[in-house]
Backbone as JSON Lines, residues from 0, in Angstrom:
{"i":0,"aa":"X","n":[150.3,68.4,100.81],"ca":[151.27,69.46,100.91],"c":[150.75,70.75,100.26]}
{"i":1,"aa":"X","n":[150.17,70.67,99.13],"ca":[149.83,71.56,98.49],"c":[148.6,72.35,99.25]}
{"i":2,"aa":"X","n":[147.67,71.77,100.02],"ca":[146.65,72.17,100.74],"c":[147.1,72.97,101.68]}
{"i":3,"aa":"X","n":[148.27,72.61,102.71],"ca":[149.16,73.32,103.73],"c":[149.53,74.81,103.26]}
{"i":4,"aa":"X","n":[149.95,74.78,101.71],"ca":[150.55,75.68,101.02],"c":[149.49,76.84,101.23]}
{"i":5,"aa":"X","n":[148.02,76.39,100.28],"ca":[147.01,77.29,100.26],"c":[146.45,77.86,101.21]}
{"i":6,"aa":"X","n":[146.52,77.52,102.64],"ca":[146.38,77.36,103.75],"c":[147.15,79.25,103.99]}
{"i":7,"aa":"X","n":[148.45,79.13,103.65],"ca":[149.23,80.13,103.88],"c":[149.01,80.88,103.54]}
{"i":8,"aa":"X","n":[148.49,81.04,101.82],"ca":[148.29,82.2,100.92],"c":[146.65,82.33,101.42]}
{"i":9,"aa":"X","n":[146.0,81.71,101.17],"ca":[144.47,82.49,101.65],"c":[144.16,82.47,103.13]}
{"i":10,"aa":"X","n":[144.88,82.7,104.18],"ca":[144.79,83.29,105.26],"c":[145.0,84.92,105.28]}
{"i":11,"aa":"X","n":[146.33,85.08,105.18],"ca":[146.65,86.74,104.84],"c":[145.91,87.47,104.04]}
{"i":12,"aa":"X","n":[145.25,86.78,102.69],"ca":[144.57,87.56,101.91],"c":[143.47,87.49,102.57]}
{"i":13,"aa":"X","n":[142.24,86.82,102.95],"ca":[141.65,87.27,104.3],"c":[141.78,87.81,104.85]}
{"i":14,"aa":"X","n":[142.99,88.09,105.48],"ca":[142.93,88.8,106.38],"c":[142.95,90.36,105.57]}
{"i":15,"aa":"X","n":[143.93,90.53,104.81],"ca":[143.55,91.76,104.08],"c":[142.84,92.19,103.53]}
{"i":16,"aa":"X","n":[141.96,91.67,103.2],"ca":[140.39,92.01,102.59],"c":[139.37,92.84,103.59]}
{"i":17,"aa":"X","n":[139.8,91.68,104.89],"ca":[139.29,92.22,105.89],"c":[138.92,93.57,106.5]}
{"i":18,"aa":"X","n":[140.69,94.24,106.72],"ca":[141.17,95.1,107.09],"c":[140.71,96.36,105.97]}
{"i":19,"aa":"X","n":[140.61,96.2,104.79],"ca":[140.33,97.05,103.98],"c":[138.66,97.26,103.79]}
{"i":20,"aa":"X","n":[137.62,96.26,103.99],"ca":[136.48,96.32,104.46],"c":[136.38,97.3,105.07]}
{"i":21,"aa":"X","n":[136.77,96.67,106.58],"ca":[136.63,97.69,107.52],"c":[137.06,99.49,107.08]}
{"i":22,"aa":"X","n":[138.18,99.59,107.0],"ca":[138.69,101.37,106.58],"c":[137.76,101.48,105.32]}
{"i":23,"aa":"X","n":[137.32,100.95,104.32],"ca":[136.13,101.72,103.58],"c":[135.04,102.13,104.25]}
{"i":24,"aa":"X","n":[134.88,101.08,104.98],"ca":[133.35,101.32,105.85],"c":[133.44,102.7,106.46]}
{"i":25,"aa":"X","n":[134.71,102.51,107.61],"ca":[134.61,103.58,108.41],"c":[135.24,104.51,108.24]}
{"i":26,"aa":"X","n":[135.26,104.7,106.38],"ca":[136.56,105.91,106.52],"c":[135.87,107.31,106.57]}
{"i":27,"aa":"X","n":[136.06,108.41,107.03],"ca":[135.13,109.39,106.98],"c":[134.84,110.05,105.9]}
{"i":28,"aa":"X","n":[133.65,110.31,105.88],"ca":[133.22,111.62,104.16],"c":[133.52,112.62,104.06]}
{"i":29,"aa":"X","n":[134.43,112.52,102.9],"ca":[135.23,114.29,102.73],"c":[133.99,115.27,102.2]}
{"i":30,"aa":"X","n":[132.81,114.6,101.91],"ca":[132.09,115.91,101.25],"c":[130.57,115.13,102.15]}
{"i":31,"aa":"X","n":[130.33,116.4,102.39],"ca":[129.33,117.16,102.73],"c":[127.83,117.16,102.26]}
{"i":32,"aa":"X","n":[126.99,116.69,102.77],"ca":[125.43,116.46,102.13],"c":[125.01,117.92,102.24]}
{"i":33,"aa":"X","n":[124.59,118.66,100.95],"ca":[123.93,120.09,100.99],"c":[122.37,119.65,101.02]}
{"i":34,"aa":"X","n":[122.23,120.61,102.04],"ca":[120.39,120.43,102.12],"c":[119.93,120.51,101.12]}
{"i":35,"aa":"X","n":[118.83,119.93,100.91],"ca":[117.63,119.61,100.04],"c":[116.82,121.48,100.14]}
{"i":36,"aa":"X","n":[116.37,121.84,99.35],"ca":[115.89,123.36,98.97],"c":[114.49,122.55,99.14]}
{"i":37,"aa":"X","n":[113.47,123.49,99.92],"ca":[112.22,122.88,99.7],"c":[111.76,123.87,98.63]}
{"i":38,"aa":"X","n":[110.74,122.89,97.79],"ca":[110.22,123.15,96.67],"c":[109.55,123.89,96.43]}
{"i":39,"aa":"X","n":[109.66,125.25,95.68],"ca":[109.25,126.37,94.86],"c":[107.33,126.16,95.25]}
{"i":40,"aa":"X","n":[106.37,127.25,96.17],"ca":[105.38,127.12,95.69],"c":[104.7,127.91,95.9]}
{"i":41,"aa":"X","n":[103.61,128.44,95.59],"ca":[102.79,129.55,95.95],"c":[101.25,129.09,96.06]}
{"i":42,"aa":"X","n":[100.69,128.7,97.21],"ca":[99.64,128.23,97.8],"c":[98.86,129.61,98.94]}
{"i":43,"aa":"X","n":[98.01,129.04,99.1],"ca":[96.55,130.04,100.07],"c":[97.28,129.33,101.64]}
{"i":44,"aa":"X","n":[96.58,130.49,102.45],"ca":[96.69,129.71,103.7],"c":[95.03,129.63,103.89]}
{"i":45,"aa":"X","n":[94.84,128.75,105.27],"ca":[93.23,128.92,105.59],"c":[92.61,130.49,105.56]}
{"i":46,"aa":"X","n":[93.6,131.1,105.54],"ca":[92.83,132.64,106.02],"c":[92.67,133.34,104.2]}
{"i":47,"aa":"X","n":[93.48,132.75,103.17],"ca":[93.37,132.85,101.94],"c":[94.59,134.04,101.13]}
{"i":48,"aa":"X","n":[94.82,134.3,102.38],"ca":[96.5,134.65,102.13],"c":[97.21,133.78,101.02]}
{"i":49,"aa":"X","n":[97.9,134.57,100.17],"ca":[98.97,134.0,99.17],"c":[99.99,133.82,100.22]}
{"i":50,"aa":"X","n":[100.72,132.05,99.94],"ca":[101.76,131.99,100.93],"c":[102.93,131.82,99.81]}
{"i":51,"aa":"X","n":[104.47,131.92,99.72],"ca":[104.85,130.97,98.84],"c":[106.33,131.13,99.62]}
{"i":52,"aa":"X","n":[107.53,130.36,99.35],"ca":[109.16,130.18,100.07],"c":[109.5,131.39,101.29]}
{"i":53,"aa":"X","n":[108.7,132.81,100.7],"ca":[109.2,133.68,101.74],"c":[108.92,133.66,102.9]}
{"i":54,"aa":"X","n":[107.64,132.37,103.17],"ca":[107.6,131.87,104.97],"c":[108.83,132.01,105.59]}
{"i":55,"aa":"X","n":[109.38,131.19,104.9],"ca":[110.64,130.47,105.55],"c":[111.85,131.37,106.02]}
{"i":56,"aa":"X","n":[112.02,132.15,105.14],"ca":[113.44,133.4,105.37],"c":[113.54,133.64,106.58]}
{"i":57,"aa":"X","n":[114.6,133.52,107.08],"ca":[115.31,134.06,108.35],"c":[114.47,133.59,109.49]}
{"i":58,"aa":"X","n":[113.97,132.38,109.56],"ca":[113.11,131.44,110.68],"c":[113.67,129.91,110.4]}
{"i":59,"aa":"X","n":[113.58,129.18,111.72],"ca":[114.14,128.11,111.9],"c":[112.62,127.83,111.91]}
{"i":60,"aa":"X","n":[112.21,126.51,110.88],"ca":[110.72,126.3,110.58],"c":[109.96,125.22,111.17]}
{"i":61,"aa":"X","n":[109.48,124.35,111.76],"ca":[108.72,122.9,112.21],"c":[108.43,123.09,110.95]}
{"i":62,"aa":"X","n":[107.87,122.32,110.16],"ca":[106.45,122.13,109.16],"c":[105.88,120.45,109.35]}
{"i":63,"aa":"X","n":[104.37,121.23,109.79],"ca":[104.03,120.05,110.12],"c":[102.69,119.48,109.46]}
{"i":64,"aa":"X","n":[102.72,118.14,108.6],"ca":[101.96,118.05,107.66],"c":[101.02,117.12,108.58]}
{"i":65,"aa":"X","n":[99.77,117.32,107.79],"ca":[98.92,116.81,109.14],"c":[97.87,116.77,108.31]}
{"i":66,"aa":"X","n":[96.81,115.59,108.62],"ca":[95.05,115.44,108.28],"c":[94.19,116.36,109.23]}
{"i":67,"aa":"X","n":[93.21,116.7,108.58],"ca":[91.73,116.9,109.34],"c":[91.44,115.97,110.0]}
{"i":68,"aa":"X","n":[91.31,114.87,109.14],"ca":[90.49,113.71,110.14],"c":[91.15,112.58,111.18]}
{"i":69,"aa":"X","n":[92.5,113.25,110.99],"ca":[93.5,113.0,112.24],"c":[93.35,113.89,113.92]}
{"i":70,"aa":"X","n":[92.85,113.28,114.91],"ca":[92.94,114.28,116.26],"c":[94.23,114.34,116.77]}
{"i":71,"aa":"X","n":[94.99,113.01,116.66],"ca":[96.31,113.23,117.14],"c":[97.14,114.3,116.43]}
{"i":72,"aa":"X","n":[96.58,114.59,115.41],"ca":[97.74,115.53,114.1],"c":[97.22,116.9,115.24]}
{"i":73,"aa":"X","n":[96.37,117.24,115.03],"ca":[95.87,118.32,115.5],"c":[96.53,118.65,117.12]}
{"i":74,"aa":"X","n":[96.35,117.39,117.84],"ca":[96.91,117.58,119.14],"c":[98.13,117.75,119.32]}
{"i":75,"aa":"X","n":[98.85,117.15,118.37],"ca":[100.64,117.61,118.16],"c":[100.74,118.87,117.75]}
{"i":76,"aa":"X","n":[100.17,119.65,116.76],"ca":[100.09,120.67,116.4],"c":[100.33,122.03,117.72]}
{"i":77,"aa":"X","n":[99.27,121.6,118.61],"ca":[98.7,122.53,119.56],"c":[99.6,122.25,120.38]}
{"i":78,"aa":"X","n":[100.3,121.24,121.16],"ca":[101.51,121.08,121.93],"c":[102.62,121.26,121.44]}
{"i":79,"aa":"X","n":[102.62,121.66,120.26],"ca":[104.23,122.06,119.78],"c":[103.81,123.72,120.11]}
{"i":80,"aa":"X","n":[102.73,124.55,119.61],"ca":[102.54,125.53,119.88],"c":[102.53,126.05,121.0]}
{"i":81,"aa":"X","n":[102.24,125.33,121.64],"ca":[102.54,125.41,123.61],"c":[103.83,125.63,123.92]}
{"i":82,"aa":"X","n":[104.68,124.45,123.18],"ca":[105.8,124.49,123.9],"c":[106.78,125.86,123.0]}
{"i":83,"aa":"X","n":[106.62,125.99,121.9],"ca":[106.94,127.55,121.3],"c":[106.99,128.27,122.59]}
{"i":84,"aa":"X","n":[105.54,128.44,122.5],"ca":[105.17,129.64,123.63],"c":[106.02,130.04,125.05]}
{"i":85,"aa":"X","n":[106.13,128.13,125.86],"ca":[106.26,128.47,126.98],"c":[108.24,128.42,126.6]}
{"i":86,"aa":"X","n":[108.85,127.72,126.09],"ca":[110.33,127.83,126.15],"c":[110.82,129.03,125.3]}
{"i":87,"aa":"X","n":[109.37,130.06,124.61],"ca":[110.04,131.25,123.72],"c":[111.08,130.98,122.84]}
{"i":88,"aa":"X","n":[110.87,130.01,122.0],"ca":[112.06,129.37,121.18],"c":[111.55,130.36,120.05]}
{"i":89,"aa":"X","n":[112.85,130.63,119.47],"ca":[112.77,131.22,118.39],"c":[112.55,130.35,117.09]}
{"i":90,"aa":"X","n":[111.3,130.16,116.66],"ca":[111.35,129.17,115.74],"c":[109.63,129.61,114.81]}
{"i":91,"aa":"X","n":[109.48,129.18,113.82],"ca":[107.88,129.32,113.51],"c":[107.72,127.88,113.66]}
{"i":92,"aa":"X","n":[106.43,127.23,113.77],"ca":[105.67,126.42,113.34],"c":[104.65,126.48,112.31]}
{"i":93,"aa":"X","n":[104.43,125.75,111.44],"ca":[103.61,126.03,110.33],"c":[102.77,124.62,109.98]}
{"i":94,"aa":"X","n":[101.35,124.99,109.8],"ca":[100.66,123.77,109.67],"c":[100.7,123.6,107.79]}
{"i":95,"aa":"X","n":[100.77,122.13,107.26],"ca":[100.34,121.8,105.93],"c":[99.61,121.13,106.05]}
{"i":96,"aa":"X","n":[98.16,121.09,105.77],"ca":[97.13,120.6,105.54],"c":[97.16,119.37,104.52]}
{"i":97,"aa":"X","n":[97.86,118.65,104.36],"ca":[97.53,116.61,103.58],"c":[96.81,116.62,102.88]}
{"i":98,"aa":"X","n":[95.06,116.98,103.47],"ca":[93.64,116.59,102.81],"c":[93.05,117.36,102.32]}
{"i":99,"aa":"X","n":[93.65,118.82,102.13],"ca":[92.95,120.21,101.76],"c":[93.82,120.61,100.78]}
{"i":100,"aa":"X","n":[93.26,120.83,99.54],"ca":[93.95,121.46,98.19],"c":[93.53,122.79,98.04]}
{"i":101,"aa":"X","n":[94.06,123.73,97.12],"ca":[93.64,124.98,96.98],"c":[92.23,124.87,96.1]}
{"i":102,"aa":"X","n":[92.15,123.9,95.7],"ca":[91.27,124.07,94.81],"c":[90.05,122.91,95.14]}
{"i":103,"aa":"X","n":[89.82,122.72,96.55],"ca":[88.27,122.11,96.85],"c":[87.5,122.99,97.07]}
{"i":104,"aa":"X","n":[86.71,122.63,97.44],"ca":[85.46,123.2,97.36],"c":[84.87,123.82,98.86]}
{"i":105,"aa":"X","n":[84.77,125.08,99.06],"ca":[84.41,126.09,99.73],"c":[84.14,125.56,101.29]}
{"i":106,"aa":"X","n":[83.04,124.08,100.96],"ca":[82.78,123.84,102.25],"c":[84.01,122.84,102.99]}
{"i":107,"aa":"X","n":[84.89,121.96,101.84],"ca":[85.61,121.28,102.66],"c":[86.96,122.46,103.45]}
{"i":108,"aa":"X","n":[87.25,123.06,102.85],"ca":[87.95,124.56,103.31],"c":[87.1,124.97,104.68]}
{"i":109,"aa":"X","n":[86.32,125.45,104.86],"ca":[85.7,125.87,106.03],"c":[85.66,124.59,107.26]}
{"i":110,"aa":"X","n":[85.4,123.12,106.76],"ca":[85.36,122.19,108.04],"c":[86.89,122.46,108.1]}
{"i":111,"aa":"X","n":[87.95,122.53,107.27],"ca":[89.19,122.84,107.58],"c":[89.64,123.83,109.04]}
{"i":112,"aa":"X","n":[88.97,124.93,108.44],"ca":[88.95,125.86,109.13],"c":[88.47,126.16,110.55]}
{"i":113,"aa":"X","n":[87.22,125.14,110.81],"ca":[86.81,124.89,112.05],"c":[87.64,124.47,112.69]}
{"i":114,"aa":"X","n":[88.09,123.0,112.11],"ca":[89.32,122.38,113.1],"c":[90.58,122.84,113.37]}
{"i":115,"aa":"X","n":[90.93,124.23,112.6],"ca":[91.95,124.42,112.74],"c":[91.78,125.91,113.62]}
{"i":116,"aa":"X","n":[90.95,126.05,114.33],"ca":[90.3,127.64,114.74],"c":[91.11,128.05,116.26]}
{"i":117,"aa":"X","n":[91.38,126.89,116.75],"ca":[91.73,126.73,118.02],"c":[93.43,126.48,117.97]}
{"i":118,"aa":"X","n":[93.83,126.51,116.56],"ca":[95.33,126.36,116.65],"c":[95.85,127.58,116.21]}
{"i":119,"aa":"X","n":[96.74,128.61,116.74],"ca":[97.68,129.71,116.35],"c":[98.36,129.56,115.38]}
{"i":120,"aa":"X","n":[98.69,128.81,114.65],"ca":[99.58,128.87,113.56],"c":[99.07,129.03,112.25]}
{"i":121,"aa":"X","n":[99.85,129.28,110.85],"ca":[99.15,129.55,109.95],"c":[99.29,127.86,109.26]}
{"i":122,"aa":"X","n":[98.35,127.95,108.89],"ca":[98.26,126.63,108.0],"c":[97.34,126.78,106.87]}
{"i":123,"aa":"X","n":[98.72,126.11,106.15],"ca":[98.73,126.04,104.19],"c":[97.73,125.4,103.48]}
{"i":124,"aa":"X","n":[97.46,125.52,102.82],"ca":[96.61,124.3,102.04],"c":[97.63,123.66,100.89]}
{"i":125,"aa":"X","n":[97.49,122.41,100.26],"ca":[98.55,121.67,99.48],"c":[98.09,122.27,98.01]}
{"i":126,"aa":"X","n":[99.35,122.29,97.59],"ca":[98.7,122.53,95.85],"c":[99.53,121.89,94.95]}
{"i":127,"aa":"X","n":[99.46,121.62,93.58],"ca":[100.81,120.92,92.78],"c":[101.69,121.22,92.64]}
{"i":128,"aa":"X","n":[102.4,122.66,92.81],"ca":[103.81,123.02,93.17],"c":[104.07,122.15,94.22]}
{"i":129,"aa":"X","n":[103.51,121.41,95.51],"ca":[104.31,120.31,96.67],"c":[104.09,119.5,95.86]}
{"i":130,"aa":"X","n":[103.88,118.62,94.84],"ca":[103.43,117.56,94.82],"c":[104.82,116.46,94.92]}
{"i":131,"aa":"X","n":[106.23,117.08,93.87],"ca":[106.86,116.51,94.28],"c":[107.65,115.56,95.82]}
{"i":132,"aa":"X","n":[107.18,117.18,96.85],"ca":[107.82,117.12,98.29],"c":[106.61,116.03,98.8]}
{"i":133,"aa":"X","n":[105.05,115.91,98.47],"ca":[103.96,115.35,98.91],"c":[104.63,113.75,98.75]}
{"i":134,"aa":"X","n":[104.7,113.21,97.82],"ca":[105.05,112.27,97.27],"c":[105.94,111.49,98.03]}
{"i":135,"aa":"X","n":[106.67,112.11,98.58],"ca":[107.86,111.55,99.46],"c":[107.32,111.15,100.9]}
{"i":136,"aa":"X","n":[106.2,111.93,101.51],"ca":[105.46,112.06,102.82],"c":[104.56,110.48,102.59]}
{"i":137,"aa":"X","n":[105.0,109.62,103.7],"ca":[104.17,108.17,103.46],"c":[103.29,108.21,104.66]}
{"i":138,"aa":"X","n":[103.22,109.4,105.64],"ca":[102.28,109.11,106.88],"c":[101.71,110.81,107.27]}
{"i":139,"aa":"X","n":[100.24,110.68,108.15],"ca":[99.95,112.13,108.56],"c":[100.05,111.67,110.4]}
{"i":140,"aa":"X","n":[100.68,112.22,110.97],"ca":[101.65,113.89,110.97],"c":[102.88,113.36,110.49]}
{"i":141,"aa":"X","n":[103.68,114.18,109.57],"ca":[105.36,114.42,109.38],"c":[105.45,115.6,109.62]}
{"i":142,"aa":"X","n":[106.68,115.36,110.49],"ca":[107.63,116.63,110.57],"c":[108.6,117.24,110.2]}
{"i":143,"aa":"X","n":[108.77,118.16,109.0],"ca":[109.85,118.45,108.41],"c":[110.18,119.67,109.2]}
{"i":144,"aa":"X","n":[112.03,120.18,108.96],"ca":[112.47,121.23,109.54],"c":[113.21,121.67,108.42]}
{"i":145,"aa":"X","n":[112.97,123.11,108.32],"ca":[112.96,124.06,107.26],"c":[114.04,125.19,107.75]}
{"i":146,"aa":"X","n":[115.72,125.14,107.57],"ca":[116.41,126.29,108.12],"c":[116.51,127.98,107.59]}
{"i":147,"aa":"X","n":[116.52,128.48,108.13],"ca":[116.06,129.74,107.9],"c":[116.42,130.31,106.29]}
{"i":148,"aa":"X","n":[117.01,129.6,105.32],"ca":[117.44,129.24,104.2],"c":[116.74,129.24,102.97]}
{"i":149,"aa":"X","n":[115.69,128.45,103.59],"ca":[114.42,127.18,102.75],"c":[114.86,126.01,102.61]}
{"i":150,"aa":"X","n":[115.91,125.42,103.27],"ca":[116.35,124.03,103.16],"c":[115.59,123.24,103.8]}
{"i":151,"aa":"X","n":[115.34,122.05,103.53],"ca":[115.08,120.74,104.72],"c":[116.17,119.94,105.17]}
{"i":152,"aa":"X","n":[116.4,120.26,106.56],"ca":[117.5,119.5,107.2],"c":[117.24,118.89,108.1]}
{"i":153,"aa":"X","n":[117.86,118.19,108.43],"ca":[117.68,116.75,109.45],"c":[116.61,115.53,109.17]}
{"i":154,"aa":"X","n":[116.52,115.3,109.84],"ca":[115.89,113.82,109.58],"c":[113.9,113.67,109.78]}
{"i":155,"aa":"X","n":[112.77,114.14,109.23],"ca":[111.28,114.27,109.52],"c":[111.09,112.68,110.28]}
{"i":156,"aa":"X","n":[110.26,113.74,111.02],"ca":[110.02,112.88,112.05],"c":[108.49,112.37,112.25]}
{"i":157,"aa":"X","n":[108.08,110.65,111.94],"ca":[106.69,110.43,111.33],"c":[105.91,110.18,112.42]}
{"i":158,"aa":"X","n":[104.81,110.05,112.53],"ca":[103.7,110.28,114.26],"c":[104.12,111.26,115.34]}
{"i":159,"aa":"X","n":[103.16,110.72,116.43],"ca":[103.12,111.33,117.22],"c":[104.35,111.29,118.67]}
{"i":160,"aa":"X","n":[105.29,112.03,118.16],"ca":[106.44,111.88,118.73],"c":[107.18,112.98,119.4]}
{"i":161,"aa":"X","n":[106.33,113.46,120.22],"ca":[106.66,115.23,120.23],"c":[107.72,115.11,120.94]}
{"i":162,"aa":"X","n":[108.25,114.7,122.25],"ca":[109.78,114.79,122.32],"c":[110.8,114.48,121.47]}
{"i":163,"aa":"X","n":[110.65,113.59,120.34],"ca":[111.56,113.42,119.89],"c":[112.14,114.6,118.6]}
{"i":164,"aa":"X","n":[110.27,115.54,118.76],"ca":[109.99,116.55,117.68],"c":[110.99,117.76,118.23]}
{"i":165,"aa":"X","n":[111.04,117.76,119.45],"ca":[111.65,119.18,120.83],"c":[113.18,118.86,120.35]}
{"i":166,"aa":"X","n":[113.62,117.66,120.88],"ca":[114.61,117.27,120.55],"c":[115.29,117.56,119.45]}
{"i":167,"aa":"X","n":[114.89,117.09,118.27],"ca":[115.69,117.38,117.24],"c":[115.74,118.67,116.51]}
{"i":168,"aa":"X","n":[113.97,119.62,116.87],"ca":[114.75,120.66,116.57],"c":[115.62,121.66,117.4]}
{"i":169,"aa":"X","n":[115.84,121.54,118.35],"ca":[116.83,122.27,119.63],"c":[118.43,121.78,119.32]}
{"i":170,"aa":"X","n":[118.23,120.44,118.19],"ca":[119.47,120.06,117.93],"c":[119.81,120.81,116.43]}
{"i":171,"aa":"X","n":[118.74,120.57,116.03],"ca":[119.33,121.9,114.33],"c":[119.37,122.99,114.37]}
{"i":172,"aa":"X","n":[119.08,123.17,115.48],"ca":[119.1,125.14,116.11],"c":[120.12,125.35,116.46]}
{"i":173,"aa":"X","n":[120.59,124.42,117.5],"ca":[121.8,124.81,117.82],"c":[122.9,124.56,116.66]}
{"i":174,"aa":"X","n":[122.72,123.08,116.12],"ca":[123.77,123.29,114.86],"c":[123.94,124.02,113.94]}
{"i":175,"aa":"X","n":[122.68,125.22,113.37],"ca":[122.71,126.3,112.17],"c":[122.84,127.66,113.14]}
{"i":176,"aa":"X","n":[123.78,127.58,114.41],"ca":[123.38,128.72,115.28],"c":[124.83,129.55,114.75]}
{"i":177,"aa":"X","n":[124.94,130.84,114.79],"ca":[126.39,131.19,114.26],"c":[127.56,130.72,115.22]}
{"i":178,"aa":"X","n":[126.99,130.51,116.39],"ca":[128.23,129.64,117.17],"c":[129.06,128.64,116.79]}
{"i":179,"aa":"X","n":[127.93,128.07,116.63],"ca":[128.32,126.75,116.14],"c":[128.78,126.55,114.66]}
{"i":180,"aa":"X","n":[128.54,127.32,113.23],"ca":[128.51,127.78,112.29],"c":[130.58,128.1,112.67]}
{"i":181,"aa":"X","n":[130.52,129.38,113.28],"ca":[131.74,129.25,113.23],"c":[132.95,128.49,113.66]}
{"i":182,"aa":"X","n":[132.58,128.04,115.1],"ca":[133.22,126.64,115.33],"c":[133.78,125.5,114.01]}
{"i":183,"aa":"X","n":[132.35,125.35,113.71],"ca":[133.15,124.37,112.37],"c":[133.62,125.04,111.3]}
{"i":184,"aa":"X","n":[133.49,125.84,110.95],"ca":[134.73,126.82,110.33],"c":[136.19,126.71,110.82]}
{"i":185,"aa":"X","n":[136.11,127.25,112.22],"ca":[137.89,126.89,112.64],"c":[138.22,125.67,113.18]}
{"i":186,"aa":"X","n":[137.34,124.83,113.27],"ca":[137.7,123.48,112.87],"c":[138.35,123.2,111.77]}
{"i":187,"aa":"X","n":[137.75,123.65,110.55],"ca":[137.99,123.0,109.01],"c":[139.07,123.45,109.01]}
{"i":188,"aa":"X","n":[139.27,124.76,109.28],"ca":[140.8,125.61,109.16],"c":[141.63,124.99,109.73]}
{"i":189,"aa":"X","n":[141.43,124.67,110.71],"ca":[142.41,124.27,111.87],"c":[143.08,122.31,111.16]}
{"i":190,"aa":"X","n":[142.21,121.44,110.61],"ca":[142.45,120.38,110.24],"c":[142.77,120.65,109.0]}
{"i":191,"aa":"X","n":[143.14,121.68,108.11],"ca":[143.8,121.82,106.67],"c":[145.09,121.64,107.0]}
């Protein structure tokens, strides 16, 4: 009898456990993930230009970290620059060099420079102001996207994945676009 009893009471509470599972899981987030600020730095480019955050101002950014002794890095590089070109997207691309520090030595800088002679974009050399952002990078090519801000938003994207590279940034473009910017504004208004 007593088993019948328990029977009664730990069904419903099951079941309510259940139900409350679920609505934590899927209840929605009242707050908001603020982009990540990319990190403070002042590095050379191949051409020996001082570069440092003011790349970024008022450009929707690729940054794309990449080896020398990678061909695929290089070949992503040059087809993202293509496709710049031919869809006239308003955007920079920017190469970060992985294997090149500011501070090697003259000739590994110049094989740099060879391989990079045939690509239009400016590309950085790494120095210890990234080291934190380096640290986080577990593969060459990553693709980070940099909003006209200096933030990193959305999700970097690791190999050689160039549609999925088109893709997502045509999707953070359009989401940091003032259209869309204000839309979710009178959204928020509109659901207060």
């Amino acid at each position: 009898m007593m088993k019948k009893n328990l029977r009664y009471v730990l069904l419903p509470l099951t079941l309510l456990f259940a139900i409350l599972a679920i609505n934590v899981l899927h209840a929605p987030s009242s707050t908001k993930q603020t982009p990540a600020a990319f990190p403070q730095f002042q590095t050379r480019d191949l051409a020996g230009h001082v570069v440092t955050n003011e790349v970024f101002a008022g450009k929707f950014t690729i940054l794309v970290l990449w080896v020398v002794k990678d061909t695929n890095s290089r070949q992503l590089l040059q087809e993202l620059t293509d496709w710049q070109v031919h869809e006239s997207a308003d955007i920079q691309i920017i190469g970060l060099i992985g294997d090149v520090k500011t501070t090697d030595n003259d000739d590994k800088i110049a094989f740099a420079q060879t391989i990079a002679q045939d690509i239009p974009i400016p590309q950085l050399l790494v120095n210890d102001d990234m080291a934190a952002f380096l640290t986080t990078i577990k593969a060459a090519p990553t693709i980070c996207f940099v909003n006209p801000y200096g933030q990193l938003i959305g999700q970097p994207v690791t190999g050689y994945e160039i549609n999925l590279i088109k893709k997502e940034a045509l999707r953070l473009m359009a989401a940091d676009s003032p259209s869309a910017i204000n839309k979710s504004l009178i959204m928020k208004k509109l659901s207060q």
